[in-house]
Amino acid sequence: MLIKSKPDILPSEITPESVFHDRRRFLASSLSAAFGVAAAGLPGLSGAAAGDGLRARAPEDLARSAPAQWWNAKFENISPAAHEGGFYTAEALTPYRDVISYNNFYEFGMDKGDPIANSKQFKVDPWSVSIEGEVEKPGVYTLEDILKPHDLEERIYRLRCVERWSMVIPWVGFSLADLIKRFQPTSKAKYVEFLTLFDPSSMAGQRARFTTIDWPYREALRMDEAMNPLTLLAVGVYGNFLPPQNGAPIRLVVPWKYGFKSIKSIVKIRFREQEPATSWNMLAPQEYGFYANVNPDVHHPRWRQDMETRLPQTLLSSSRIPTQLFNGYAEQVASLYKGMDLTKNY
Ligand code: MTE
């Protein structure tokens, strides 16, 4: 984000896509292309986006990254997105192939195509998450322990990057609030901090000679932001496992904030009394604030924020649309920032 000087997406970087309107046909065809199988339905894909009675199967590379039986069983039963509370938007979904091939995941390289190219050998099984800090039940929990009590649901969210591109993505996961309640934060816990895996042997970006980020990648939320029902821990996308480049096996999705808050491949969740340092803020505090709420009136020094490019860009239209305050989730989250000066707390 900091280093890329090219602010906008070149049409050639994204495959043109013209099949938005017939979602059912589009989903079936794009999944069968992506998975190499007859796409036979999407457990849990809701409403207009759902297939009827068809079931998608994980492609080989995804099956390898999440092979456990218990994990497969979890994905048998995904509840559709509730149509109220901001959990669903009827906007056209960004095609699967764009969601999994146009990524920011600096641990695997700086360019948008690097994460898919460089994460093929990334192992996410076994995986554990350490729960630390101001919490009654600290410990190192296996991914199975983390996920076991939670039912998975689909959420269709807008994702807005500070670089001015945006997508609409059907995630699979559960509310972070439900996980937080299980581990019982103490009254001192005012913030939740998240850390990504640090493993230079499998993450090429972490062993690069010139790297701007002080690894591991870290992010944080205020406790009330973390407890907002919109804040999602995602373990899947498009009714299936998360591919490594999208943050397997477990990542955060905070839809009203710029994408850099949505930290991938989480291995630590720490409850803190003080505001934690966060990766992009440490790197360039004048450019990236702690809050990072999507705001069309507060501009990044190099990128105006009042418009965005909804991906994929087509050859016929630039897909430029106005950006909404809190990325369109003001009804759900504006009250969290009442009385705060959003130009100072950017
Ligand atoms: N998490 C980690 N660990 N490393 C990263 O480089 N990039 C962030 C965020 N999470 C990033 C990360 C940025 S800048 C964005 S826009 C989103 O992931 C992109 O998510 P996506 O690739 O699934 O679209």
mmCIF file of N, CA, C and O and ligand atoms in Angstrom, residues 1 98-99 102-109 115 159-163 165 167 169 171 195-197 203 213 215-219 242 245-247 251-252 258-266 280, ligand 1:
data_model
loop_
_atom_site.group_PDB
_atom_site.id
_atom_site.type_symbol
_atom_site.label_atom_id
_atom_site.label_comp_id
_atom_site.label_asym_id
_atom_site.label_seq_id
_atom_site.Cartn_x
_atom_site.Cartn_y
_atom_site.Cartn_z
ATOM 1 N N MET A 1 0.821 -1.205 0.000
ATOM 2 C CA MET A 1 0.000 0.000 0.000
ATOM 3 C C MET A 1 0.852 1.251 0.000
ATOM 4 O O MET A 1 0.600 2.179 -0.710
ATOM 5 N N ASP A 98 -11.433 -13.498 -9.101
ATOM 6 C CA ASP A 98 -10.822 -12.212 -8.744
ATOM 7 C C ASP A 98 -10.564 -12.135 -7.246
ATOM 8 O O ASP A 98 -9.536 -11.619 -6.808
ATOM 9 N N VAL A 99 -11.505 -12.663 -6.467
ATOM 10 C CA VAL A 99 -11.343 -12.644 -5.007
ATOM 11 C C VAL A 99 -10.080 -13.402 -4.591
ATOM 12 O O VAL A 99 -9.372 -12.996 -3.669
ATOM 13 N N TYR A 102 -6.469 -11.528 -6.745
ATOM 14 C CA TYR A 102 -6.073 -10.117 -6.642
ATOM 15 C C TYR A 102 -6.039 -9.794 -5.160
ATOM 16 O O TYR A 102 -7.061 -9.481 -4.549
ATOM 17 N N ASN A 103 -4.877 -9.963 -4.540
ATOM 18 C CA ASN A 103 -4.814 -9.905 -3.071
ATOM 19 C C ASN A 103 -3.705 -9.007 -2.557
ATOM 20 O O ASN A 103 -2.681 -8.824 -3.205
ATOM 21 N N ASN A 104 -3.915 -8.510 -1.352
ATOM 22 C CA ASN A 104 -2.851 -7.904 -0.565
ATOM 23 C C ASN A 104 -2.532 -8.864 0.579
ATOM 24 O O ASN A 104 -3.382 -9.122 1.436
ATOM 25 N N PHE A 105 -1.338 -9.402 0.560
ATOM 26 C CA PHE A 105 -0.873 -10.284 1.642
ATOM 27 C C PHE A 105 0.646 -10.215 1.542
ATOM 28 O O PHE A 105 1.293 -11.042 0.900
ATOM 29 N N TYR A 106 1.195 -9.173 2.180
ATOM 30 C CA TYR A 106 2.595 -8.825 1.950
ATOM 31 C C TYR A 106 3.560 -9.900 2.408
ATOM 32 O O TYR A 106 4.710 -9.943 1.962
ATOM 33 N N GLU A 107 3.094 -10.807 3.264
ATOM 34 C CA GLU A 107 3.942 -11.926 3.666
ATOM 35 C C GLU A 107 4.316 -12.789 2.456
ATOM 36 O O GLU A 107 5.284 -13.538 2.476
ATOM 37 N N PHE A 108 3.503 -12.696 1.391
ATOM 38 C CA PHE A 108 3.771 -13.504 0.199
ATOM 39 C C PHE A 108 4.195 -12.651 -0.985
ATOM 40 O O PHE A 108 4.232 -13.135 -2.113
ATOM 41 N N GLY A 109 4.485 -11.374 -0.757
ATOM 42 C CA GLY A 109 4.956 -10.522 -1.845
ATOM 43 C C GLY A 109 4.139 -9.260 -1.969
ATOM 44 O O GLY A 109 3.064 -9.126 -1.387
ATOM 45 N N PRO A 115 0.485 -13.205 -3.818
ATOM 46 C CA PRO A 115 -0.035 -14.132 -2.807
ATOM 47 C C PRO A 115 -0.496 -15.472 -3.382
ATOM 48 O O PRO A 115 -0.169 -16.525 -2.837
ATOM 49 N N LEU A 159 -15.911 -5.050 0.643
ATOM 50 C CA LEU A 159 -14.535 -4.880 1.149
ATOM 51 C C LEU A 159 -13.943 -3.685 0.419
ATOM 52 O O LEU A 159 -13.907 -3.660 -0.806
ATOM 53 N N ARG A 160 -13.501 -2.672 1.172
ATOM 54 C CA ARG A 160 -12.974 -1.437 0.557
ATOM 55 C C ARG A 160 -11.523 -1.274 0.978
ATOM 56 O O ARG A 160 -11.211 -1.177 2.175
ATOM 57 N N CYS A 161 -10.626 -1.270 -0.005
ATOM 58 C CA CYS A 161 -9.207 -1.072 0.293
ATOM 59 C C CYS A 161 -8.890 0.421 0.214
ATOM 60 O O CYS A 161 -9.471 1.152 -0.590
ATOM 61 N N VAL A 162 -7.952 0.871 1.024
ATOM 62 C CA VAL A 162 -7.543 2.275 1.012
ATOM 63 C C VAL A 162 -6.947 2.653 -0.350
ATOM 64 O O VAL A 162 -6.909 3.818 -0.725
ATOM 65 N N GLU A 163 -6.512 1.637 -1.105
ATOM 66 C CA GLU A 163 -5.987 1.903 -2.458
ATOM 67 C C GLU A 163 -7.097 2.233 -3.462
ATOM 68 O O GLU A 163 -6.811 2.408 -4.648
ATOM 69 N N TRP A 165 -9.802 0.358 -4.443
ATOM 70 C CA TRP A 165 -10.586 -0.686 -5.121
ATOM 71 C C TRP A 165 -11.504 -1.333 -4.084
ATOM 72 O O TRP A 165 -11.248 -1.248 -2.878
ATOM 73 N N MET A 167 -14.533 -4.739 -3.445
ATOM 74 C CA MET A 167 -15.126 -6.004 -3.901
ATOM 75 C C MET A 167 -16.372 -6.269 -3.070
ATOM 76 O O MET A 167 -16.591 -5.623 -2.035
ATOM 77 N N ILE A 169 -17.919 -9.677 -1.300
ATOM 78 C CA ILE A 169 -17.406 -11.027 -1.081
ATOM 79 C C ILE A 169 -18.329 -11.823 -0.157
ATOM 80 O O ILE A 169 -18.698 -11.352 0.918
ATOM 81 N N TRP A 171 -18.382 -14.201 2.488
ATOM 82 C CA TRP A 171 -17.509 -14.870 3.455
ATOM 83 C C TRP A 171 -18.272 -15.970 4.187
ATOM 84 O O TRP A 171 -19.500 -15.941 4.257
ATOM 85 N N LEU A 195 -2.367 -10.962 15.754
ATOM 86 C CA LEU A 195 -1.080 -11.112 15.068
ATOM 87 C C LEU A 195 -1.156 -12.242 14.052
ATOM 88 O O LEU A 195 -1.747 -13.299 14.321
ATOM 89 N N THR A 196 -0.506 -11.998 12.930
ATOM 90 C CA THR A 196 -0.394 -13.019 11.874
ATOM 91 C C THR A 196 0.807 -13.912 12.171
ATOM 92 O O THR A 196 1.748 -13.509 12.868
ATOM 93 N N LEU A 197 0.793 -15.105 11.615
ATOM 94 C CA LEU A 197 1.919 -16.030 11.726
ATOM 95 C C LEU A 197 3.229 -15.349 11.299
ATOM 96 O O LEU A 197 3.247 -14.597 10.316
ATOM 97 N N MET A 203 6.915 -17.941 4.326
ATOM 98 C CA MET A 203 6.371 -16.674 3.823
ATOM 99 C C MET A 203 7.508 -15.837 3.239
ATOM 100 O O MET A 203 8.274 -15.188 3.971
ATOM 101 N N ILE A 213 7.447 -3.713 6.350
ATOM 102 C CA ILE A 213 6.647 -4.055 7.532
ATOM 103 C C ILE A 213 7.540 -4.716 8.582
ATOM 104 O O ILE A 213 8.388 -5.544 8.267
ATOM 105 N N TRP A 215 7.580 -7.358 10.864
ATOM 106 C CA TRP A 215 6.799 -8.579 11.084
ATOM 107 C C TRP A 215 6.793 -8.994 12.547
ATOM 108 O O TRP A 215 7.764 -8.742 13.226
ATOM 109 N N PRO A 216 5.775 -9.697 13.004
ATOM 110 C CA PRO A 216 4.586 -10.109 12.267
ATOM 111 C C PRO A 216 3.605 -8.961 12.065
ATOM 112 O O PRO A 216 3.576 -8.008 12.853
ATOM 113 N N TYR A 217 2.798 -9.077 11.004
ATOM 114 C CA TYR A 217 1.706 -8.140 10.746
ATOM 115 C C TYR A 217 0.800 -8.123 11.967
ATOM 116 O O TYR A 217 0.511 -9.174 12.552
ATOM 117 N N ARG A 218 0.406 -6.951 12.391
ATOM 118 C CA ARG A 218 -0.458 -6.862 13.577
ATOM 119 C C ARG A 218 -1.560 -5.836 13.368
ATOM 120 O O ARG A 218 -1.351 -4.844 12.659
ATOM 121 N N GLU A 219 -2.664 -6.076 13.968
ATOM 122 C CA GLU A 219 -3.805 -5.172 13.879
ATOM 123 C C GLU A 219 -4.532 -5.183 15.208
ATOM 124 O O GLU A 219 -4.249 -6.024 16.065
ATOM 125 N N LEU A 242 -11.093 -21.017 3.052
ATOM 126 C CA LEU A 242 -10.293 -19.883 2.600
ATOM 127 C C LEU A 242 -9.045 -20.421 1.916
ATOM 128 O O LEU A 242 -8.349 -21.245 2.497
ATOM 129 N N GLN A 245 -4.017 -17.490 0.174
ATOM 130 C CA GLN A 245 -3.822 -16.077 -0.181
ATOM 131 C C GLN A 245 -4.905 -15.166 0.387
ATOM 132 O O GLN A 245 -4.730 -13.958 0.462
ATOM 133 N N ASN A 246 -6.021 -15.737 0.810
ATOM 134 C CA ASN A 246 -7.081 -14.933 1.428
ATOM 135 C C ASN A 246 -7.035 -14.980 2.952
ATOM 136 O O ASN A 246 -7.937 -14.468 3.613
ATOM 137 N N GLY A 247 -6.006 -15.625 3.506
ATOM 138 C CA GLY A 247 -5.832 -15.560 4.961
ATOM 139 C C GLY A 247 -6.169 -16.820 5.710
ATOM 140 O O GLY A 247 -6.521 -16.766 6.893
ATOM 141 N N ARG A 251 -9.191 -15.525 9.560
ATOM 142 C CA ARG A 251 -8.845 -14.110 9.410
ATOM 143 C C ARG A 251 -9.986 -13.242 9.930
ATOM 144 O O ARG A 251 -11.100 -13.712 10.129
ATOM 145 N N LEU A 252 -9.657 -11.982 10.081
ATOM 146 C CA LEU A 252 -10.650 -11.008 10.505
ATOM 147 C C LEU A 252 -11.269 -10.344 9.260
ATOM 148 O O LEU A 252 -10.581 -10.165 8.257
ATOM 149 N N TYR A 258 -11.105 0.179 6.304
ATOM 150 C CA TYR A 258 -10.258 -0.151 5.166
ATOM 151 C C TYR A 258 -9.694 -1.560 5.352
ATOM 152 O O TYR A 258 -9.454 -2.020 6.484
ATOM 153 N N GLY A 259 -9.478 -2.219 4.214
ATOM 154 C CA GLY A 259 -9.113 -3.635 4.214
ATOM 155 C C GLY A 259 -7.906 -3.992 5.058
ATOM 156 O O GLY A 259 -7.795 -5.125 5.537
ATOM 157 N N PHE A 260 -6.996 -3.042 5.283
ATOM 158 C CA PHE A 260 -5.773 -3.422 6.020
ATOM 159 C C PHE A 260 -6.046 -3.792 7.466
ATOM 160 O O PHE A 260 -5.226 -4.433 8.118
ATOM 161 N N LYS A 261 -7.237 -3.414 8.000
ATOM 162 C CA LYS A 261 -7.574 -3.842 9.358
ATOM 163 C C LYS A 261 -7.936 -5.337 9.402
ATOM 164 O O LYS A 261 -7.913 -5.955 10.462
ATOM 165 N N SER A 262 -8.318 -5.889 8.248
ATOM 166 C CA SER A 262 -8.818 -7.270 8.209
ATOM 167 C C SER A 262 -7.647 -8.243 8.112
ATOM 168 O O SER A 262 -7.352 -8.813 7.054
ATOM 169 N N ILE A 263 -7.000 -8.454 9.216
ATOM 170 C CA ILE A 263 -5.749 -9.216 9.279
ATOM 171 C C ILE A 263 -5.965 -10.706 8.963
ATOM 172 O O ILE A 263 -6.966 -11.283 9.365
ATOM 173 N N LYS A 264 -4.979 -11.264 8.276
ATOM 174 C CA LYS A 264 -5.084 -12.649 7.789
ATOM 175 C C LYS A 264 -4.274 -13.625 8.651
ATOM 176 O O LYS A 264 -3.367 -13.230 9.365
ATOM 177 N N SER A 265 -4.595 -14.897 8.508
ATOM 178 C CA SER A 265 -3.822 -16.020 9.091
ATOM 179 C C SER A 265 -3.408 -15.729 10.536
ATOM 180 O O SER A 265 -2.217 -15.656 10.872
ATOM 181 N N ILE A 266 -4.419 -15.595 11.377
ATOM 182 C CA ILE A 266 -4.214 -15.149 12.769
ATOM 183 C C ILE A 266 -3.681 -16.286 13.653
ATOM 184 O O ILE A 266 -4.223 -17.394 13.644
ATOM 185 N N TRP A 280 0.469 -0.833 9.808
ATOM 186 C CA TRP A 280 0.529 0.294 8.861
ATOM 187 C C TRP A 280 0.658 1.615 9.595
ATOM 188 O O TRP A 280 1.311 2.544 9.112
HETATM 189 N N1 MTE B 1 -3.089 -9.405 6.619
HETATM 190 C C1 MTE B 1 -1.796 -9.736 6.608
HETATM 191 N N2 MTE B 1 -1.336 -10.582 7.538
HETATM 192 N N3 MTE B 1 -0.917 -9.237 5.715
HETATM 193 C C2 MTE B 1 -1.325 -8.335 4.765
HETATM 194 O O1 MTE B 1 -0.495 -7.883 3.954
HETATM 195 N N4 MTE B 1 -3.176 -7.024 3.851
HETATM 196 C C3 MTE B 1 -4.399 -6.313 4.231
HETATM 197 C C4 MTE B 1 -5.480 -7.268 4.746
HETATM 198 N N5 MTE B 1 -4.894 -8.236 5.665
HETATM 199 C C5 MTE B 1 -2.695 -7.948 4.740
HETATM 200 C C6 MTE B 1 -3.571 -8.538 5.686
HETATM 201 C C7 MTE B 1 -4.938 -5.506 3.146
HETATM 202 S S1 MTE B 1 -4.025 -4.121 2.749
HETATM 203 C C8 MTE B 1 -6.114 -5.790 2.530
HETATM 204 S S2 MTE B 1 -6.816 -4.703 1.416
HETATM 205 C C9 MTE B 1 -6.827 -7.053 2.775
HETATM 206 O O2 MTE B 1 -6.092 -7.927 3.644
HETATM 207 C C10 MTE B 1 -7.049 -7.768 1.465
HETATM 208 O O3 MTE B 1 -7.767 -8.973 1.656
HETATM 209 P P1 MTE B 1 -7.998 -9.920 0.399
HETATM 210 O O4 MTE B 1 -6.661 -10.168 -0.247
HETATM 211 O O5 MTE B 1 -8.629 -11.185 0.904
HETATM 212 O O6 MTE B 1 -8.916 -9.172 -0.552
#
